[in-house]
Short mmCIF file of N, CA and C in Angstrom, two decimals:
data_model
loop_
_atom_site.label_atom_id
_atom_site.label_comp_id
_atom_site.label_asym_id
_atom_site.label_seq_id
_atom_site.Cartn_x
_atom_site.Cartn_y
_atom_site.Cartn_z
N MET A 1 66.63 -15.02 19.59
CA MET A 1 68.01 -15.44 19.81
C MET A 1 68.05 -16.96 19.90
N GLY A 2 68.86 -17.61 19.11
CA GLY A 2 68.98 -19.06 19.11
C GLY A 2 69.81 -19.54 20.29
N PRO A 3 69.89 -20.86 20.48
CA PRO A 3 70.64 -21.39 21.61
C PRO A 3 72.13 -21.11 21.47
N SER A 4 72.74 -20.78 22.58
CA SER A 4 74.20 -20.62 22.62
C SER A 4 74.67 -21.22 23.93
N ALA A 5 75.95 -21.45 24.03
CA ALA A 5 76.48 -22.09 25.23
C ALA A 5 76.17 -21.25 26.46
N VAL A 6 76.58 -19.99 26.47
CA VAL A 6 76.31 -19.11 27.61
C VAL A 6 76.17 -17.68 27.13
N ASP A 7 75.47 -16.89 27.90
CA ASP A 7 75.38 -15.45 27.70
C ASP A 7 76.06 -14.84 28.92
N PRO A 8 77.15 -14.08 28.72
CA PRO A 8 77.90 -13.55 29.86
C PRO A 8 77.09 -12.59 30.74
N ASP A 9 75.98 -12.08 30.24
CA ASP A 9 75.15 -11.16 31.02
C ASP A 9 73.95 -11.85 31.67
N CYS A 10 73.87 -13.17 31.56
CA CYS A 10 72.71 -13.91 32.05
C CYS A 10 73.00 -14.54 33.41
N ALA A 11 72.15 -14.22 34.40
CA ALA A 11 72.32 -14.77 35.75
C ALA A 11 72.21 -16.29 35.76
N PHE A 12 71.32 -16.86 34.95
CA PHE A 12 71.17 -18.31 34.94
C PHE A 12 72.35 -18.98 34.26
N CYS A 13 72.92 -18.37 33.23
CA CYS A 13 74.14 -18.91 32.62
C CYS A 13 75.29 -18.92 33.63
N ALA A 14 75.34 -17.89 34.48
CA ALA A 14 76.37 -17.83 35.53
C ALA A 14 76.20 -18.99 36.51
N ILE A 15 74.98 -19.37 36.79
CA ILE A 15 74.73 -20.52 37.66
C ILE A 15 75.17 -21.80 36.96
N VAL A 16 74.80 -21.95 35.69
CA VAL A 16 75.18 -23.14 34.93
C VAL A 16 76.69 -23.31 34.93
N SER A 17 77.43 -22.22 34.69
CA SER A 17 78.89 -22.29 34.58
C SER A 17 79.60 -22.39 35.92
N GLY A 18 78.86 -22.20 37.02
CA GLY A 18 79.47 -22.27 38.34
C GLY A 18 79.96 -20.92 38.84
N GLY A 19 79.77 -19.86 38.07
CA GLY A 19 80.19 -18.52 38.48
C GLY A 19 79.32 -17.93 39.58
N GLU A 20 78.09 -18.41 39.69
CA GLU A 20 77.18 -18.01 40.77
C GLU A 20 76.73 -19.27 41.50
N ARG A 21 76.61 -19.17 42.80
CA ARG A 21 76.16 -20.31 43.60
C ARG A 21 74.67 -20.53 43.44
N ALA A 22 74.28 -21.77 43.54
CA ALA A 22 72.87 -22.15 43.56
C ALA A 22 72.74 -23.46 44.32
N SER A 23 71.60 -23.67 44.91
CA SER A 23 71.30 -24.93 45.59
C SER A 23 70.73 -25.88 44.54
N ARG A 24 71.62 -26.68 43.96
CA ARG A 24 71.27 -27.56 42.85
C ARG A 24 70.50 -28.77 43.34
N VAL A 25 69.48 -29.12 42.57
CA VAL A 25 68.63 -30.26 42.91
C VAL A 25 68.82 -31.38 41.90
N TYR A 26 68.95 -31.02 40.62
CA TYR A 26 69.07 -32.00 39.55
C TYR A 26 69.94 -31.40 38.46
N GLU A 27 70.74 -32.28 37.83
CA GLU A 27 71.56 -31.82 36.71
C GLU A 27 71.88 -32.98 35.80
N ASP A 28 71.77 -32.73 34.50
CA ASP A 28 72.27 -33.67 33.51
C ASP A 28 72.99 -32.86 32.44
N ASP A 29 73.27 -33.45 31.31
CA ASP A 29 74.05 -32.73 30.29
C ASP A 29 73.29 -31.59 29.63
N ARG A 30 71.94 -31.56 29.75
CA ARG A 30 71.16 -30.52 29.07
C ARG A 30 70.33 -29.62 29.97
N VAL A 31 70.07 -30.05 31.20
CA VAL A 31 69.12 -29.36 32.08
C VAL A 31 69.70 -29.22 33.48
N LEU A 32 69.35 -28.12 34.13
CA LEU A 32 69.73 -27.88 35.52
C LEU A 32 68.50 -27.43 36.29
N ALA A 33 68.33 -27.95 37.51
CA ALA A 33 67.25 -27.51 38.39
C ALA A 33 67.87 -27.07 39.71
N PHE A 34 67.38 -25.95 40.22
CA PHE A 34 67.92 -25.41 41.46
C PHE A 34 66.81 -24.68 42.22
N MET A 35 67.08 -24.41 43.50
CA MET A 35 66.11 -23.73 44.35
C MET A 35 66.05 -22.26 43.95
N ASP A 36 64.83 -21.71 43.88
CA ASP A 36 64.63 -20.29 43.60
C ASP A 36 65.13 -19.49 44.79
N ILE A 37 65.98 -18.47 44.53
CA ILE A 37 66.54 -17.66 45.61
C ILE A 37 65.48 -16.76 46.26
N HIS A 38 64.38 -16.51 45.55
CA HIS A 38 63.25 -15.74 46.08
C HIS A 38 61.99 -16.60 45.97
N PRO A 39 61.91 -17.64 46.80
CA PRO A 39 60.83 -18.62 46.62
C PRO A 39 59.46 -18.10 47.04
N ALA A 40 58.45 -18.62 46.38
CA ALA A 40 57.07 -18.40 46.81
C ALA A 40 56.78 -19.23 48.05
N ALA A 41 57.49 -20.35 48.18
CA ALA A 41 57.34 -21.27 49.32
C ALA A 41 58.57 -22.16 49.38
N PRO A 42 58.86 -22.76 50.53
CA PRO A 42 59.96 -23.73 50.58
C PRO A 42 59.73 -24.84 49.56
N GLY A 43 60.76 -25.15 48.78
CA GLY A 43 60.65 -26.17 47.75
C GLY A 43 60.46 -25.61 46.35
N ASP A 44 60.33 -24.29 46.23
CA ASP A 44 60.13 -23.62 44.94
C ASP A 44 61.37 -23.84 44.07
N LEU A 45 61.17 -24.48 42.92
CA LEU A 45 62.27 -24.87 42.02
C LEU A 45 62.24 -24.10 40.71
N LEU A 46 63.42 -23.93 40.12
CA LEU A 46 63.56 -23.43 38.75
C LEU A 46 64.24 -24.52 37.94
N VAL A 47 63.72 -24.79 36.76
CA VAL A 47 64.27 -25.80 35.86
C VAL A 47 64.62 -25.09 34.56
N ILE A 48 65.89 -25.19 34.15
CA ILE A 48 66.36 -24.44 32.98
C ILE A 48 67.15 -25.34 32.03
N PRO A 49 67.15 -25.00 30.74
CA PRO A 49 68.12 -25.64 29.85
C PRO A 49 69.50 -25.05 30.15
N LYS A 50 70.54 -25.85 30.04
CA LYS A 50 71.89 -25.33 30.26
C LYS A 50 72.33 -24.38 29.15
N ALA A 51 71.93 -24.66 27.93
CA ALA A 51 72.23 -23.76 26.83
C ALA A 51 71.37 -22.51 26.98
N HIS A 52 71.91 -21.36 26.64
CA HIS A 52 71.16 -20.12 26.76
C HIS A 52 70.12 -20.03 25.64
N VAL A 53 68.86 -20.07 26.03
CA VAL A 53 67.74 -19.81 25.13
C VAL A 53 66.83 -18.84 25.87
N GLU A 54 66.34 -17.83 25.16
CA GLU A 54 65.53 -16.81 25.83
C GLU A 54 64.09 -17.25 26.05
N GLY A 55 63.48 -17.86 25.05
CA GLY A 55 62.06 -18.18 25.16
C GLY A 55 61.69 -19.41 24.37
N LEU A 56 60.40 -19.68 24.29
CA LEU A 56 59.90 -20.88 23.65
C LEU A 56 60.26 -20.98 22.16
N GLU A 57 60.31 -19.86 21.47
CA GLU A 57 60.65 -19.88 20.04
C GLU A 57 62.10 -20.32 19.81
N ASP A 58 62.93 -20.22 20.85
CA ASP A 58 64.36 -20.47 20.71
C ASP A 58 64.78 -21.89 21.06
N VAL A 59 63.89 -22.68 21.60
CA VAL A 59 64.27 -24.01 22.08
C VAL A 59 63.75 -25.08 21.11
N ASP A 60 64.58 -26.09 20.87
CA ASP A 60 64.13 -27.15 19.96
C ASP A 60 63.23 -28.13 20.71
N GLU A 61 62.46 -28.86 19.93
CA GLU A 61 61.43 -29.75 20.45
C GLU A 61 62.00 -30.83 21.38
N ASP A 62 63.14 -31.40 21.03
CA ASP A 62 63.73 -32.46 21.86
C ASP A 62 64.14 -31.92 23.23
N LEU A 63 64.76 -30.74 23.25
CA LEU A 63 65.18 -30.15 24.52
C LEU A 63 63.95 -29.79 25.36
N MET A 64 62.92 -29.25 24.73
CA MET A 64 61.71 -28.89 25.48
C MET A 64 61.06 -30.13 26.08
N ALA A 65 61.00 -31.21 25.32
CA ALA A 65 60.43 -32.46 25.84
C ALA A 65 61.26 -32.97 27.02
N HIS A 66 62.58 -32.90 26.89
CA HIS A 66 63.45 -33.34 27.99
C HIS A 66 63.25 -32.46 29.22
N LEU A 67 63.17 -31.16 29.01
CA LEU A 67 62.97 -30.22 30.12
C LEU A 67 61.71 -30.58 30.90
N PHE A 68 60.62 -30.87 30.18
CA PHE A 68 59.38 -31.19 30.88
C PHE A 68 59.39 -32.60 31.48
N ARG A 69 60.19 -33.51 30.94
CA ARG A 69 60.37 -34.80 31.62
C ARG A 69 61.04 -34.57 32.97
N VAL A 70 62.01 -33.67 33.01
CA VAL A 70 62.69 -33.35 34.27
C VAL A 70 61.73 -32.64 35.22
N VAL A 71 60.89 -31.73 34.71
CA VAL A 71 59.88 -31.08 35.55
C VAL A 71 58.98 -32.14 36.18
N HIS A 72 58.57 -33.13 35.40
CA HIS A 72 57.72 -34.21 35.90
C HIS A 72 58.44 -34.98 37.01
N LEU A 73 59.68 -35.33 36.79
CA LEU A 73 60.50 -36.05 37.78
C LEU A 73 60.62 -35.25 39.07
N LEU A 74 60.91 -33.96 38.94
CA LEU A 74 61.09 -33.11 40.12
C LEU A 74 59.79 -32.90 40.88
N THR A 75 58.68 -32.86 40.17
CA THR A 75 57.39 -32.74 40.84
C THR A 75 57.16 -33.95 41.75
N ARG A 76 57.50 -35.13 41.25
CA ARG A 76 57.40 -36.34 42.08
C ARG A 76 58.30 -36.22 43.31
N GLY A 77 59.54 -35.79 43.09
CA GLY A 77 60.47 -35.64 44.20
C GLY A 77 59.99 -34.64 45.23
N LEU A 78 59.43 -33.54 44.76
CA LEU A 78 58.90 -32.51 45.65
C LEU A 78 57.75 -33.07 46.49
N ARG A 79 56.84 -33.80 45.85
CA ARG A 79 55.70 -34.35 46.57
C ARG A 79 56.14 -35.39 47.62
N ARG A 80 57.26 -36.06 47.39
CA ARG A 80 57.74 -37.11 48.30
C ARG A 80 58.84 -36.61 49.24
N SER A 81 59.10 -35.31 49.25
CA SER A 81 60.25 -34.75 49.97
C SER A 81 60.03 -34.55 51.46
N GLY A 82 58.79 -34.50 51.91
CA GLY A 82 58.51 -34.14 53.29
C GLY A 82 58.25 -32.65 53.46
N LEU A 83 58.57 -31.83 52.43
CA LEU A 83 58.19 -30.42 52.46
C LEU A 83 56.67 -30.33 52.29
N ARG A 84 56.08 -29.27 52.80
CA ARG A 84 54.63 -29.09 52.61
C ARG A 84 54.33 -28.95 51.13
N CYS A 85 53.51 -29.84 50.62
CA CYS A 85 53.18 -29.83 49.20
C CYS A 85 51.87 -30.58 49.01
N GLU A 86 50.78 -29.83 48.98
CA GLU A 86 49.46 -30.42 48.80
C GLU A 86 49.02 -30.35 47.34
N GLY A 87 49.81 -29.67 46.54
CA GLY A 87 49.55 -29.52 45.12
C GLY A 87 50.77 -28.86 44.48
N VAL A 88 50.77 -28.75 43.17
CA VAL A 88 51.91 -28.17 42.44
C VAL A 88 51.37 -27.30 41.30
N ASN A 89 51.98 -26.14 41.12
CA ASN A 89 51.77 -25.35 39.92
C ASN A 89 53.07 -25.35 39.14
N VAL A 90 52.95 -25.51 37.82
CA VAL A 90 54.08 -25.41 36.90
C VAL A 90 53.82 -24.15 36.08
N PHE A 91 54.82 -23.27 36.01
CA PHE A 91 54.63 -21.96 35.38
C PHE A 91 55.82 -21.61 34.51
N LEU A 92 55.54 -21.13 33.30
CA LEU A 92 56.57 -20.66 32.39
C LEU A 92 56.10 -19.33 31.81
N ALA A 93 56.89 -18.28 32.00
CA ALA A 93 56.58 -16.96 31.43
C ALA A 93 57.45 -16.78 30.19
N ASP A 94 56.83 -16.48 29.05
CA ASP A 94 57.56 -16.32 27.79
C ASP A 94 57.34 -14.90 27.26
N GLY A 95 58.31 -14.03 27.51
CA GLY A 95 58.24 -12.65 27.04
C GLY A 95 57.87 -11.67 28.13
N GLU A 96 58.22 -10.40 27.89
CA GLU A 96 57.96 -9.35 28.88
C GLU A 96 56.49 -9.22 29.24
N ALA A 97 55.61 -9.29 28.24
CA ALA A 97 54.18 -9.14 28.51
C ALA A 97 53.67 -10.26 29.40
N ALA A 98 54.36 -11.41 29.42
CA ALA A 98 53.99 -12.54 30.27
C ALA A 98 54.71 -12.46 31.62
N GLU A 99 55.41 -11.35 31.85
CA GLU A 99 56.15 -11.09 33.08
C GLU A 99 57.39 -11.95 33.24
N GLN A 100 58.01 -12.34 32.11
CA GLN A 100 59.32 -12.99 32.19
C GLN A 100 60.31 -11.92 32.61
N THR A 101 61.09 -12.20 33.65
CA THR A 101 62.05 -11.21 34.17
C THR A 101 63.49 -11.63 33.94
N VAL A 102 63.75 -12.91 33.84
CA VAL A 102 65.08 -13.41 33.48
C VAL A 102 64.93 -14.02 32.10
N PHE A 103 65.66 -13.50 31.12
CA PHE A 103 65.47 -13.92 29.74
C PHE A 103 66.37 -15.09 29.37
N HIS A 104 66.22 -16.14 30.16
CA HIS A 104 66.77 -17.48 29.94
C HIS A 104 65.58 -18.37 30.27
N LEU A 105 65.12 -19.12 29.30
CA LEU A 105 63.93 -19.95 29.48
C LEU A 105 64.01 -20.69 30.80
N HIS A 106 62.93 -20.64 31.58
CA HIS A 106 62.90 -21.36 32.85
C HIS A 106 61.47 -21.72 33.21
N VAL A 107 61.34 -22.83 33.91
CA VAL A 107 60.06 -23.33 34.38
C VAL A 107 60.09 -23.28 35.90
N HIS A 108 59.06 -22.66 36.48
CA HIS A 108 58.89 -22.66 37.93
C HIS A 108 58.08 -23.88 38.32
N VAL A 109 58.50 -24.55 39.37
CA VAL A 109 57.73 -25.63 39.96
C VAL A 109 57.42 -25.18 41.39
N PHE A 110 56.16 -24.79 41.62
CA PHE A 110 55.74 -24.23 42.90
C PHE A 110 55.00 -25.28 43.72
N PRO A 111 55.49 -25.60 44.93
CA PRO A 111 54.68 -26.43 45.83
C PRO A 111 53.53 -25.58 46.35
N ARG A 112 52.36 -26.16 46.46
CA ARG A 112 51.17 -25.42 46.92
C ARG A 112 50.60 -26.07 48.16
N THR A 113 50.04 -25.23 49.02
CA THR A 113 49.30 -25.68 50.20
C THR A 113 47.98 -24.93 50.23
N TRP A 114 47.03 -25.49 50.97
CA TRP A 114 45.70 -24.87 51.03
C TRP A 114 45.75 -23.46 51.61
N ASP A 115 46.71 -23.18 52.47
CA ASP A 115 46.75 -21.89 53.14
C ASP A 115 47.86 -20.96 52.63
N ASP A 116 48.43 -21.25 51.45
CA ASP A 116 49.52 -20.38 50.97
C ASP A 116 48.96 -19.06 50.41
N ALA A 117 49.86 -18.13 50.16
CA ALA A 117 49.48 -16.81 49.66
C ALA A 117 49.71 -16.68 48.15
N PHE A 118 50.03 -17.76 47.48
CA PHE A 118 50.29 -17.74 46.04
C PHE A 118 49.00 -17.46 45.28
N ARG A 119 49.02 -16.48 44.40
CA ARG A 119 47.84 -16.14 43.61
C ARG A 119 48.23 -15.74 42.20
N LEU A 120 47.45 -16.15 41.24
CA LEU A 120 47.51 -15.64 39.88
C LEU A 120 46.18 -14.94 39.65
N GLU A 121 46.22 -13.67 39.36
CA GLU A 121 44.98 -12.94 39.14
C GLU A 121 44.64 -12.96 37.66
N VAL A 122 43.49 -13.52 37.35
CA VAL A 122 43.07 -13.66 35.95
C VAL A 122 41.66 -13.11 35.81
N ARG A 123 41.42 -12.38 34.76
CA ARG A 123 40.06 -11.94 34.41
C ARG A 123 39.58 -12.84 33.28
N TRP A 124 38.86 -13.91 33.63
CA TRP A 124 38.36 -14.85 32.63
C TRP A 124 37.37 -14.14 31.74
N GLN A 125 37.43 -14.42 30.46
CA GLN A 125 36.56 -13.76 29.49
C GLN A 125 35.50 -14.72 28.97
N GLU A 126 34.41 -14.15 28.53
CA GLU A 126 33.39 -14.92 27.81
C GLU A 126 33.61 -14.64 26.33
N ARG A 127 33.67 -15.69 25.51
CA ARG A 127 33.86 -15.51 24.06
C ARG A 127 32.80 -16.32 23.34
N SER A 128 32.29 -15.77 22.26
CA SER A 128 31.30 -16.49 21.46
C SER A 128 31.98 -17.64 20.72
N ARG A 129 31.18 -18.63 20.32
CA ARG A 129 31.72 -19.74 19.54
C ARG A 129 32.34 -19.22 18.24
N ALA A 130 31.71 -18.23 17.60
CA ALA A 130 32.25 -17.66 16.36
C ALA A 130 33.63 -17.03 16.60
N ALA A 131 33.79 -16.32 17.70
CA ALA A 131 35.09 -15.71 18.02
C ALA A 131 36.13 -16.79 18.30
N LEU A 132 35.73 -17.83 19.03
CA LEU A 132 36.65 -18.94 19.31
C LEU A 132 37.06 -19.65 18.02
N ASP A 133 36.09 -19.87 17.14
CA ASP A 133 36.40 -20.51 15.85
C ASP A 133 37.35 -19.65 15.03
N ASP A 134 37.16 -18.33 15.04
CA ASP A 134 38.05 -17.41 14.33
C ASP A 134 39.46 -17.47 14.92
N ASP A 135 39.56 -17.45 16.26
CA ASP A 135 40.87 -17.54 16.91
C ASP A 135 41.56 -18.85 16.53
N ALA A 136 40.79 -19.96 16.53
CA ALA A 136 41.36 -21.26 16.18
C ALA A 136 41.89 -21.25 14.75
N GLU A 137 41.15 -20.65 13.84
CA GLU A 137 41.59 -20.56 12.44
C GLU A 137 42.87 -19.75 12.31
N ARG A 138 42.97 -18.66 13.03
CA ARG A 138 44.18 -17.82 12.99
C ARG A 138 45.40 -18.59 13.51
N ILE A 139 45.20 -19.36 14.57
CA ILE A 139 46.31 -20.13 15.13
C ILE A 139 46.72 -21.24 14.17
N ARG A 140 45.73 -21.92 13.55
CA ARG A 140 46.07 -22.94 12.55
C ARG A 140 46.86 -22.33 11.40
N ALA A 141 46.48 -21.13 10.95
CA ALA A 141 47.22 -20.44 9.89
C ALA A 141 48.63 -20.11 10.35
N GLY A 142 48.78 -19.70 11.61
CA GLY A 142 50.10 -19.43 12.16
C GLY A 142 50.97 -20.67 12.19
N LEU A 143 50.35 -21.81 12.48
CA LEU A 143 51.09 -23.08 12.45
C LEU A 143 51.60 -23.37 11.04
N GLU A 144 50.77 -23.13 10.06
CA GLU A 144 51.18 -23.36 8.66
C GLU A 144 52.32 -22.43 8.27
N ARG A 145 52.24 -21.15 8.67
CA ARG A 145 53.31 -20.19 8.36
C ARG A 145 54.61 -20.57 9.05
N GLY A 146 54.50 -21.17 10.22
CA GLY A 146 55.69 -21.54 10.97
C GLY A 146 56.03 -23.01 10.87
N ARG A 147 55.47 -23.70 9.84
CA ARG A 147 55.67 -25.14 9.68
C ARG A 147 57.16 -25.46 9.72
N HIS A 148 57.51 -26.44 10.50
CA HIS A 148 58.90 -26.86 10.61
C HIS A 148 58.96 -28.38 10.72
N HIS A 149 60.15 -28.87 10.63
CA HIS A 149 60.36 -30.30 10.78
C HIS A 149 60.47 -30.61 12.26
N PRO A 150 59.97 -31.76 12.69
CA PRO A 150 60.07 -32.13 14.11
C PRO A 150 61.52 -32.01 14.61
N GLY A 151 61.64 -31.47 15.81
CA GLY A 151 62.96 -31.33 16.42
C GLY A 151 63.64 -30.01 16.09
N GLN A 152 63.02 -29.17 15.26
CA GLN A 152 63.59 -27.87 14.94
C GLN A 152 62.62 -26.80 15.37
N PRO A 153 63.15 -25.66 15.85
CA PRO A 153 62.25 -24.57 16.27
C PRO A 153 61.57 -23.92 15.08
#
């Protein structure tokens, strides 16, 4: 699904339009950041494009770059806020298999402390150099198939 102004069934679009309340932290003409209503910790932020885009394939390069500039800015603000923040995780889930639950692209900015309960469970794999080289070749081929002009998805 390409970018559109709003999706009437999207909770984040309702926040953008003012139909749902949110504790707004940052806003410009393209991006909105607000406090997560179900935070992992105090200071847990969500950063979204104002236009409705579901995932990474739907957002153009300029908007994505701007979104991450705002994430960078907010990370600085979080670290200087006085809230407990000994580290930061930035997280983006793209698709159901990645556990995306709201299908409006969003970036989580999680403040971390040494004693928090935040965990990502990962089973790290061992891969041979030949398998890694094969994976790299497949991704390069995918880039060629999806070749686009800068600034376009």
